[in-house]
CSV table of N, CA and C in Angstrom, one decimal:
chain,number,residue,atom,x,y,z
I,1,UNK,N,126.1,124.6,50.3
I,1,UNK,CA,124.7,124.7,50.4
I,1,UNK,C,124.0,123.4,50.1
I,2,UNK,N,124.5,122.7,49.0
I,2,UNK,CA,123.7,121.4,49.0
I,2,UNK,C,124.3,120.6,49.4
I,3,UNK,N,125.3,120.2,50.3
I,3,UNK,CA,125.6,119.8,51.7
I,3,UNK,C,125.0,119.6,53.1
I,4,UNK,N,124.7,121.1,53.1
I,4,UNK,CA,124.0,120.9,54.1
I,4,UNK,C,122.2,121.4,53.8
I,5,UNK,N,121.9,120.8,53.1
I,5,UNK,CA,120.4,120.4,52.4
I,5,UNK,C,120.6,119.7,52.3
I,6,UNK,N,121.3,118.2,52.1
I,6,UNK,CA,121.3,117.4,52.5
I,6,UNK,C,121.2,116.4,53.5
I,7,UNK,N,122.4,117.2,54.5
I,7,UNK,CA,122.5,116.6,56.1
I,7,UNK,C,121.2,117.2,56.5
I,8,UNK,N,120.4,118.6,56.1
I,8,UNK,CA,118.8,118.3,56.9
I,8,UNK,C,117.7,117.6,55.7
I,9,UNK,N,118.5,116.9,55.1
I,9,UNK,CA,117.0,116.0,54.7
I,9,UNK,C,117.5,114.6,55.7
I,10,UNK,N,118.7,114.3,55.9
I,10,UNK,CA,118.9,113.1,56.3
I,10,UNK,C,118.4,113.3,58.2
I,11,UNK,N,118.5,114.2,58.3
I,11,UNK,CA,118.1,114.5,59.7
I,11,UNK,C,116.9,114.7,59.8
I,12,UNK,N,116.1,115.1,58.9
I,12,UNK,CA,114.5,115.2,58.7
I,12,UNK,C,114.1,113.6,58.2
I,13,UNK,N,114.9,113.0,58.2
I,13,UNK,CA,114.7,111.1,57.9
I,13,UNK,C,114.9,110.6,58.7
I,14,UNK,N,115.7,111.0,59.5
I,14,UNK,CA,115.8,110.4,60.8
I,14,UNK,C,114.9,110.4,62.0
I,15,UNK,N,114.3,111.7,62.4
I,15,UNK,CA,113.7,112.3,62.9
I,15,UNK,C,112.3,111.4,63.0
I,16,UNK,N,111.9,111.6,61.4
I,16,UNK,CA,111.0,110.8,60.9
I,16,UNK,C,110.6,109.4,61.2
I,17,UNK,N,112.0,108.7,61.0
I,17,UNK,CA,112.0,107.2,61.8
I,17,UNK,C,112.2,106.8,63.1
I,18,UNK,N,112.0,108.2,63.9
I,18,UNK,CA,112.7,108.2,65.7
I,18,UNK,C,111.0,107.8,66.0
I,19,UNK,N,110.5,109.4,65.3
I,19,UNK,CA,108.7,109.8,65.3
I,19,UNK,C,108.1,108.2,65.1
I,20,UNK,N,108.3,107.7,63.9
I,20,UNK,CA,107.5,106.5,63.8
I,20,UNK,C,107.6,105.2,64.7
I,21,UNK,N,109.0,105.3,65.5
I,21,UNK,CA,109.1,104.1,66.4
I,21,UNK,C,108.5,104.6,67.4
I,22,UNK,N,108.7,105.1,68.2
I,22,UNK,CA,107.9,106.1,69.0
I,22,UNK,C,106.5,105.8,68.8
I,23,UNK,N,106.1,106.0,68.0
I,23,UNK,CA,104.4,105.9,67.5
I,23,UNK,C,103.9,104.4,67.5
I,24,UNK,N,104.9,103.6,66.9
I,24,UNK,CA,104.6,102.7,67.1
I,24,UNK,C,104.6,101.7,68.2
I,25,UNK,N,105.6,102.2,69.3
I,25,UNK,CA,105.9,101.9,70.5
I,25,UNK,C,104.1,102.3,71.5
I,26,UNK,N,104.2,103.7,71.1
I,26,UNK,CA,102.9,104.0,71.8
I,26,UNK,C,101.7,103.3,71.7
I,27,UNK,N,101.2,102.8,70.3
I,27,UNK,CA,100.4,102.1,69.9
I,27,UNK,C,100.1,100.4,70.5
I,28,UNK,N,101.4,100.2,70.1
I,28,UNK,CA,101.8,98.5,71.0
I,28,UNK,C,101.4,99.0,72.4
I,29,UNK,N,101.8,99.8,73.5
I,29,UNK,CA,101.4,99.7,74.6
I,29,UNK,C,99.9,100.5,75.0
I,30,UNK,N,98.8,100.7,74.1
I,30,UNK,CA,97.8,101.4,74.4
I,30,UNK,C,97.1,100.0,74.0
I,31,UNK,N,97.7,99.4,72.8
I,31,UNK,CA,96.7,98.0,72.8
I,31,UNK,C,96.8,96.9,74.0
I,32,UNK,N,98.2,96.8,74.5
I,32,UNK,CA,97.8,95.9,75.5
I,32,UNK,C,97.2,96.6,76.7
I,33,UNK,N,97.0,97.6,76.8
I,33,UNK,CA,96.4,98.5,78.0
I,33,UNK,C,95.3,97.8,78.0
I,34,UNK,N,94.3,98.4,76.6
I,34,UNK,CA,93.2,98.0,76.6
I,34,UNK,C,92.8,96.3,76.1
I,35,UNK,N,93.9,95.5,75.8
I,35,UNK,CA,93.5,94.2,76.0
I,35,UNK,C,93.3,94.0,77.5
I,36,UNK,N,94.3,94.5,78.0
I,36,UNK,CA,93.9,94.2,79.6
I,36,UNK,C,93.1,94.3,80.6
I,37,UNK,N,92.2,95.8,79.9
I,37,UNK,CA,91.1,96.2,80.8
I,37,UNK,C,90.1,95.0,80.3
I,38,UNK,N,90.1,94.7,79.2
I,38,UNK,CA,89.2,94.0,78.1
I,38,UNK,C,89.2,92.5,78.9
I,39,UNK,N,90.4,91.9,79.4
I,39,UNK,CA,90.6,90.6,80.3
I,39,UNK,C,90.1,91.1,81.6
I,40,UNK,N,90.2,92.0,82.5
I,40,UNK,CA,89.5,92.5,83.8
I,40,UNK,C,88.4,91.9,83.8
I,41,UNK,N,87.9,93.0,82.7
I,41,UNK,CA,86.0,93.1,82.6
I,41,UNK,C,85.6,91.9,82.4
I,42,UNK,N,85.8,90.7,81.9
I,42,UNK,CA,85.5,89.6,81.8
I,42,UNK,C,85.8,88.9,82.9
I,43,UNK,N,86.8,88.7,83.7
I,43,UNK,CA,87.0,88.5,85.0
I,43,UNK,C,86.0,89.0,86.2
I,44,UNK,N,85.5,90.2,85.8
I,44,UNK,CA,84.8,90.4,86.3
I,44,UNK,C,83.4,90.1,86.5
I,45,UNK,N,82.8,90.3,85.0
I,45,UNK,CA,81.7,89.9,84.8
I,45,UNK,C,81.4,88.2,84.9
I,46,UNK,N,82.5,87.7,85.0
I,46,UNK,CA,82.0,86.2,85.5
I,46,UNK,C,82.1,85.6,86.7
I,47,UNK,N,82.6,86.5,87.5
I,47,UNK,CA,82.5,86.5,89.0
I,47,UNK,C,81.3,86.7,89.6
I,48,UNK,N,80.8,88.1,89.0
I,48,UNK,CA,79.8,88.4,89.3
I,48,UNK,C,78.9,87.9,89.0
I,49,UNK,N,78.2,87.1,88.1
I,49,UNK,CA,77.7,86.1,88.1
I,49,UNK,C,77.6,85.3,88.7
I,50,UNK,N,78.3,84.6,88.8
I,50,UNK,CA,78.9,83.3,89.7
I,50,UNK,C,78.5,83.8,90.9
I,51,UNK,N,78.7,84.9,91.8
I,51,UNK,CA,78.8,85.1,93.2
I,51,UNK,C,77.3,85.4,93.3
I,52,UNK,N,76.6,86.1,92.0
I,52,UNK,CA,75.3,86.9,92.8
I,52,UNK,C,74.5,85.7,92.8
I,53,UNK,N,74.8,84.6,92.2
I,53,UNK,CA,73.9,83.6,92.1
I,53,UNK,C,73.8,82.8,93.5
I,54,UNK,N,74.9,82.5,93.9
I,54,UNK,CA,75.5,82.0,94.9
I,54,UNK,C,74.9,83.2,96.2
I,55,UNK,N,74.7,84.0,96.3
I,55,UNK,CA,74.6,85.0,97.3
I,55,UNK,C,72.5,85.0,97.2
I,56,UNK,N,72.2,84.7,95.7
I,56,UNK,CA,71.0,85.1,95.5
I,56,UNK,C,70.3,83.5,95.9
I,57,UNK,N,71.0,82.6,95.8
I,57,UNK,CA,70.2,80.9,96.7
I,57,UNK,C,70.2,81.3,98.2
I,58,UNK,N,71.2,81.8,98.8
I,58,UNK,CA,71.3,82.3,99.9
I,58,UNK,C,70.1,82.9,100.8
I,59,UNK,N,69.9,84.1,100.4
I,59,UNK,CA,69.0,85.0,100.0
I,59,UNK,C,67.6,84.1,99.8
I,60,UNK,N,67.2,83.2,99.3
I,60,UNK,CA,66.0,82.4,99.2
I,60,UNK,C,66.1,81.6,99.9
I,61,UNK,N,67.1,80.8,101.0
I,61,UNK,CA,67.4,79.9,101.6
I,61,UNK,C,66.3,80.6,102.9
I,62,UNK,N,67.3,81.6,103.3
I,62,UNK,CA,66.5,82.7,104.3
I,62,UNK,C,64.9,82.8,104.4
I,63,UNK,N,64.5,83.3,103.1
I,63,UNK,CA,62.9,83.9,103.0
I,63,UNK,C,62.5,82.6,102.9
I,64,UNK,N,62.9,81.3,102.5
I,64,UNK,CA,61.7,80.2,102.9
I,64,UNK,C,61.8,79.8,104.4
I,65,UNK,N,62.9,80.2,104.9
I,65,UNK,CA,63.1,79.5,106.5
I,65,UNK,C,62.3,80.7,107.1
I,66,UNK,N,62.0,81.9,106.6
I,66,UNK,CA,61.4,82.8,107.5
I,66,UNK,C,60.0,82.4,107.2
I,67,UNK,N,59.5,82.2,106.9
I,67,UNK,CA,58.3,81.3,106.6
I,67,UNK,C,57.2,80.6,107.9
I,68,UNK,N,58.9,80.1,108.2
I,68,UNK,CA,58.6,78.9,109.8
I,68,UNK,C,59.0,79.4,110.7
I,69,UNK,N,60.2,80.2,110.4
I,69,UNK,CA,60.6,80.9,112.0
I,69,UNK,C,60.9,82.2,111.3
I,70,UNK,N,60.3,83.4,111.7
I,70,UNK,CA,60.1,84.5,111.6
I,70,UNK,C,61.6,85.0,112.1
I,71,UNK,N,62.6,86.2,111.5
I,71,UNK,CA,63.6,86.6,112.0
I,71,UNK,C,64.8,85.5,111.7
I,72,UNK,N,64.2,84.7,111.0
I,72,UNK,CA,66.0,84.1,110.5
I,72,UNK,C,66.4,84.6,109.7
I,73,UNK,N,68.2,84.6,109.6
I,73,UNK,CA,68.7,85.5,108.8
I,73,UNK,C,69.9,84.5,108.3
I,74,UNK,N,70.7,84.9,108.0
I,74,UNK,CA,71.6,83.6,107.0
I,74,UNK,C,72.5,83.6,108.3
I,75,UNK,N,73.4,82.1,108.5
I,75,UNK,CA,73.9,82.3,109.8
I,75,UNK,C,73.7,81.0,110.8
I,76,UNK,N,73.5,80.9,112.0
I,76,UNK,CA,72.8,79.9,113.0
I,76,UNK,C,71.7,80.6,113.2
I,77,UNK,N,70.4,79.5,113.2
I,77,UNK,CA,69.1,79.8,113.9
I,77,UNK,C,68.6,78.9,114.6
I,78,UNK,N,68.4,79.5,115.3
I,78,UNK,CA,67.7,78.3,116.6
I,78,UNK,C,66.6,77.8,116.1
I,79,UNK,N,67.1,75.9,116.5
I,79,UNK,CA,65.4,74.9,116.2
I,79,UNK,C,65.8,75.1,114.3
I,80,UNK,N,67.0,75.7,114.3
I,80,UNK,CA,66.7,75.2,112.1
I,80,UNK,C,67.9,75.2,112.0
I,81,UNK,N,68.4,74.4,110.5
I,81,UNK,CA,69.5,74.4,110.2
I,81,UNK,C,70.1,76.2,110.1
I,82,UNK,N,71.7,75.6,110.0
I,82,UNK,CA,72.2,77.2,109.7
I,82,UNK,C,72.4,77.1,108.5
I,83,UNK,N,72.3,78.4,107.9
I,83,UNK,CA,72.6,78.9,106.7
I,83,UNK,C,74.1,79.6,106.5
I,84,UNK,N,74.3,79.0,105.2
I,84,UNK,CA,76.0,80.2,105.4
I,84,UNK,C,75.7,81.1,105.1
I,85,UNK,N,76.6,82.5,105.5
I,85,UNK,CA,76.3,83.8,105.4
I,85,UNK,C,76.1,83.8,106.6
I,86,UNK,N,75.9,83.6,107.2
I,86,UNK,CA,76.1,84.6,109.2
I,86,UNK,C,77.7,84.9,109.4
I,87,UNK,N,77.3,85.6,110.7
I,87,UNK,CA,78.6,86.7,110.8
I,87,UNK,C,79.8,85.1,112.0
I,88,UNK,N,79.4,84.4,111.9
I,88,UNK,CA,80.5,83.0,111.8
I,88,UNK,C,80.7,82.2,111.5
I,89,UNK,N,79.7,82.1,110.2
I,89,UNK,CA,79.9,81.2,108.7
I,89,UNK,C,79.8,81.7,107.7
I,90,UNK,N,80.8,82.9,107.2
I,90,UNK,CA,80.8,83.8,106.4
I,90,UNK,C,80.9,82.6,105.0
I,91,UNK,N,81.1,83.0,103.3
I,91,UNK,CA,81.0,82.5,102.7
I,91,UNK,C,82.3,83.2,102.3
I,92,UNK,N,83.2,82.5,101.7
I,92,UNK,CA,84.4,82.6,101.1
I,92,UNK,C,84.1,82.9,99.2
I,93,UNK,N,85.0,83.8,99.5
I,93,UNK,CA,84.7,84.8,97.8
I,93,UNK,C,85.8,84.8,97.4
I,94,UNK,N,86.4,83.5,96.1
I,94,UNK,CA,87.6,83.2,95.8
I,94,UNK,C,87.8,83.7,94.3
I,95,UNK,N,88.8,83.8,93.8
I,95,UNK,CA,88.7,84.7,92.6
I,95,UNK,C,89.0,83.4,92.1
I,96,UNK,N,88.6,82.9,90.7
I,96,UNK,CA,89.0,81.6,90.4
I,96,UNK,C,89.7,81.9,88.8
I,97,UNK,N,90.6,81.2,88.8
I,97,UNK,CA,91.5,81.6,87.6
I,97,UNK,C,92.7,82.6,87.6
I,98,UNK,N,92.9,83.3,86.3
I,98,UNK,CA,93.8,84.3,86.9
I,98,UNK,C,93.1,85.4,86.8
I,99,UNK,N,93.8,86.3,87.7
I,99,UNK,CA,92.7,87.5,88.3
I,99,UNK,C,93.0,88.7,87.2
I,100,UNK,N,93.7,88.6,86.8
I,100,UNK,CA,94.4,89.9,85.3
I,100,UNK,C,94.0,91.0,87.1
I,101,UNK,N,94.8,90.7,88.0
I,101,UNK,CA,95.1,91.8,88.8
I,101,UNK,C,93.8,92.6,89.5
I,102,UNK,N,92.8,92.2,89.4
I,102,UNK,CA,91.2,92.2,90.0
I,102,UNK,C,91.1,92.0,91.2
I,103,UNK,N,90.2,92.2,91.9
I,103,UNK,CA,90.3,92.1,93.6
I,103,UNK,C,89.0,91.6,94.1
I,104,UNK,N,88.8,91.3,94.9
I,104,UNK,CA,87.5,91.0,95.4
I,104,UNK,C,86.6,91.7,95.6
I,105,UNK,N,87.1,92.6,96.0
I,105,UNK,CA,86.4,94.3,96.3
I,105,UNK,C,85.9,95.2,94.9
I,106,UNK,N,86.8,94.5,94.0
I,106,UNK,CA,86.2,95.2,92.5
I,106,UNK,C,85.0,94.9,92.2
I,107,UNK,N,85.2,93.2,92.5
I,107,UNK,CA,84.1,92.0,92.0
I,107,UNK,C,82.6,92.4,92.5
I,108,UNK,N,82.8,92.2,94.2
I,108,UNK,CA,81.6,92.9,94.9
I,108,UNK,C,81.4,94.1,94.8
I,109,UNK,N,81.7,95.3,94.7
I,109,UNK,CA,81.2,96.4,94.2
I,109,UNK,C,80.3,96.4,93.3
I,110,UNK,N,80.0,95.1,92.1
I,110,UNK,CA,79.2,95.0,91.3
I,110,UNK,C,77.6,94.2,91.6
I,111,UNK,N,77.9,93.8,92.5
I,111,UNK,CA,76.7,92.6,93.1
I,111,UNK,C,75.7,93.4,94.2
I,112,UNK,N,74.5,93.6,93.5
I,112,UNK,CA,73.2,93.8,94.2
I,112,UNK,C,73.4,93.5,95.7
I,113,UNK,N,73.1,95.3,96.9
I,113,UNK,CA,73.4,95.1,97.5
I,113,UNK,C,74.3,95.1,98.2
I,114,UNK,N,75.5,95.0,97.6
I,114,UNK,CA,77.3,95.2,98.5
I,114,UNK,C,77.0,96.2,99.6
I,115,UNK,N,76.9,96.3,100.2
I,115,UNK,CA,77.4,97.1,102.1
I,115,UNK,C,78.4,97.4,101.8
I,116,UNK,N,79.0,96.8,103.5
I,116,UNK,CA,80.3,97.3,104.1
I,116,UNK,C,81.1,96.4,104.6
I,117,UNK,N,81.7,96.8,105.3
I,117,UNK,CA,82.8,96.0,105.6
I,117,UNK,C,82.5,95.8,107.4
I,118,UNK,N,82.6,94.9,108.2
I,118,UNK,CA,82.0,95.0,109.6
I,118,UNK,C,82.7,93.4,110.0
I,119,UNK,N,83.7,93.4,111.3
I,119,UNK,CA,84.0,92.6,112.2
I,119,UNK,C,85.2,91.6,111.4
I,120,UNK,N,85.4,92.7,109.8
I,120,UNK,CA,87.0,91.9,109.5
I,120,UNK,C,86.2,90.9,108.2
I,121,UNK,N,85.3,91.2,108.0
I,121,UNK,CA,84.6,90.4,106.6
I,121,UNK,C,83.8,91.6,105.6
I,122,UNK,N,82.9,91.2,104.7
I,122,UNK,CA,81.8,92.5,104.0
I,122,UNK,C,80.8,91.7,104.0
I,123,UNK,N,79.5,92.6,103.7
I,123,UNK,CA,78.3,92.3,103.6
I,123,UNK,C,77.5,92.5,102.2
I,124,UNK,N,76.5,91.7,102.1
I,124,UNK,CA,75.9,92.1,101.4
I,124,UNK,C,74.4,92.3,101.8
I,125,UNK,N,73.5,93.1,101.7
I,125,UNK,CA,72.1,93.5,102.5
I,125,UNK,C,71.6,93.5,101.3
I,126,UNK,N,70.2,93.0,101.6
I,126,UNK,CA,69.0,92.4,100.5
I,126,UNK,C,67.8,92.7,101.3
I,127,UNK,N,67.3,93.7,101.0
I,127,UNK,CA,65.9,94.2,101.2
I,127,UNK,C,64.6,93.0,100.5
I,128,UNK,N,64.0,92.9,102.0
I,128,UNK,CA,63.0,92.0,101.5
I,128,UNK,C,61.6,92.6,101.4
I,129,UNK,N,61.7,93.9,101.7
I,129,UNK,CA,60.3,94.6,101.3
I,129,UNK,C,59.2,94.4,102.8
I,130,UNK,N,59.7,93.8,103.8
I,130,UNK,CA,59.2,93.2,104.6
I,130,UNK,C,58.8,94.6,106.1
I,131,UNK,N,59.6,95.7,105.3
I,131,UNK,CA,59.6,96.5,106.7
I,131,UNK,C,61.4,96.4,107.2
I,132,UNK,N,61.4,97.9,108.3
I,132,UNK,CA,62.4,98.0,108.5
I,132,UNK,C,62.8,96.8,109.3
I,133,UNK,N,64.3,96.4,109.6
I,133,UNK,CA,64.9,95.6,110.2
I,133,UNK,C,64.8,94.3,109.5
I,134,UNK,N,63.7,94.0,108.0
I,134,UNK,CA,63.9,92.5,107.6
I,134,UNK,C,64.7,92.4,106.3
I,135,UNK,N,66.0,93.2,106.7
I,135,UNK,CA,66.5,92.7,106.0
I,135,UNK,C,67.3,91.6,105.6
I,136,UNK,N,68.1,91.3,104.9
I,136,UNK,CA,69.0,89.9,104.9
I,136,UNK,C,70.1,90.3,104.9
I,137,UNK,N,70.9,89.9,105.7
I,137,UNK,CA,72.1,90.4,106.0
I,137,UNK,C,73.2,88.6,105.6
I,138,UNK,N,74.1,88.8,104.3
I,138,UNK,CA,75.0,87.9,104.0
I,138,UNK,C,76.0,88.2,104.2
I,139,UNK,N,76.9,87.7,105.2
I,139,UNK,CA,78.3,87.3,105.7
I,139,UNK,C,79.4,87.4,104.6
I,140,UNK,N,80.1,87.5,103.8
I,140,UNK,CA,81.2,86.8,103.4
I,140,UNK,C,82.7,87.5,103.7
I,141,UNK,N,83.6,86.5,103.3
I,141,UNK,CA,85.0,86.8,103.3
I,141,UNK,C,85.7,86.7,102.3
């Protein structure tokens, strides 16, 4: 009898220290999970930045040229310089650093405006309050 009350305490110790590696196994990989999501979101959030600014000079490039020529849009316009952002001077959206596995499409999903995708690039549309059809249509890739 106190034999084997023994062999189940030592098996109730064991058990115990299987449970705790385990636990502690689980723990180590829920922290790097969420350090990771934690490097994303920063990844993120400084793209986005970076890009809406970049998209948002754009965007003002346009509304002062529409000014002089009525119907310019980012792009070539006749009689004015071109603006990047037309649908064949798209603007290149480069992830800069390392991406902690992020995409471009994450990035833009977050930027005032994101569209769609159209002729193998995506858009971004900016309502200029101007009435239907003025809107701003930006190119990138």
């Amino acid at each position: 009898m106190v034999k084997q009350f023994r062999a189940d305490e030592a098996n109730r110790a064991k058990l115990a220290e299987e449970h705790e590696a385990r636990s502690a196994k689980a723990t180590k990989l829920r922290d790097a999970q969420i350090a990771k999501v934690e490097r994303q979101a920063k990844v993120i959030r400084e793209h986005v930045q970076r890009w809406e600014a970049l998209i948002d000079g754009i965007e003002a490039q346009v509304i002062a040229l529409r000014a002089t020529l009525p119907g310019a849009n980012a792009g070539q316009n006749n009689g004015a310089d071109d603006i990047p952002g037309g649908n064949t001077n798209e603007i290149r959206l480069l992830i800069s650093g390392p991406s902690e596995g992020v995409t471009v499409g994450e990035i833009c999903r977050h930027i005032a405006g994101f569209d769609s995708s159209d002729s193998g690039c995506f858009k971004f549309r900016r309502a200029t309050g101007a009435g239907n059809g003025s809107n701003i249509l930006i190119h990138c890739r």
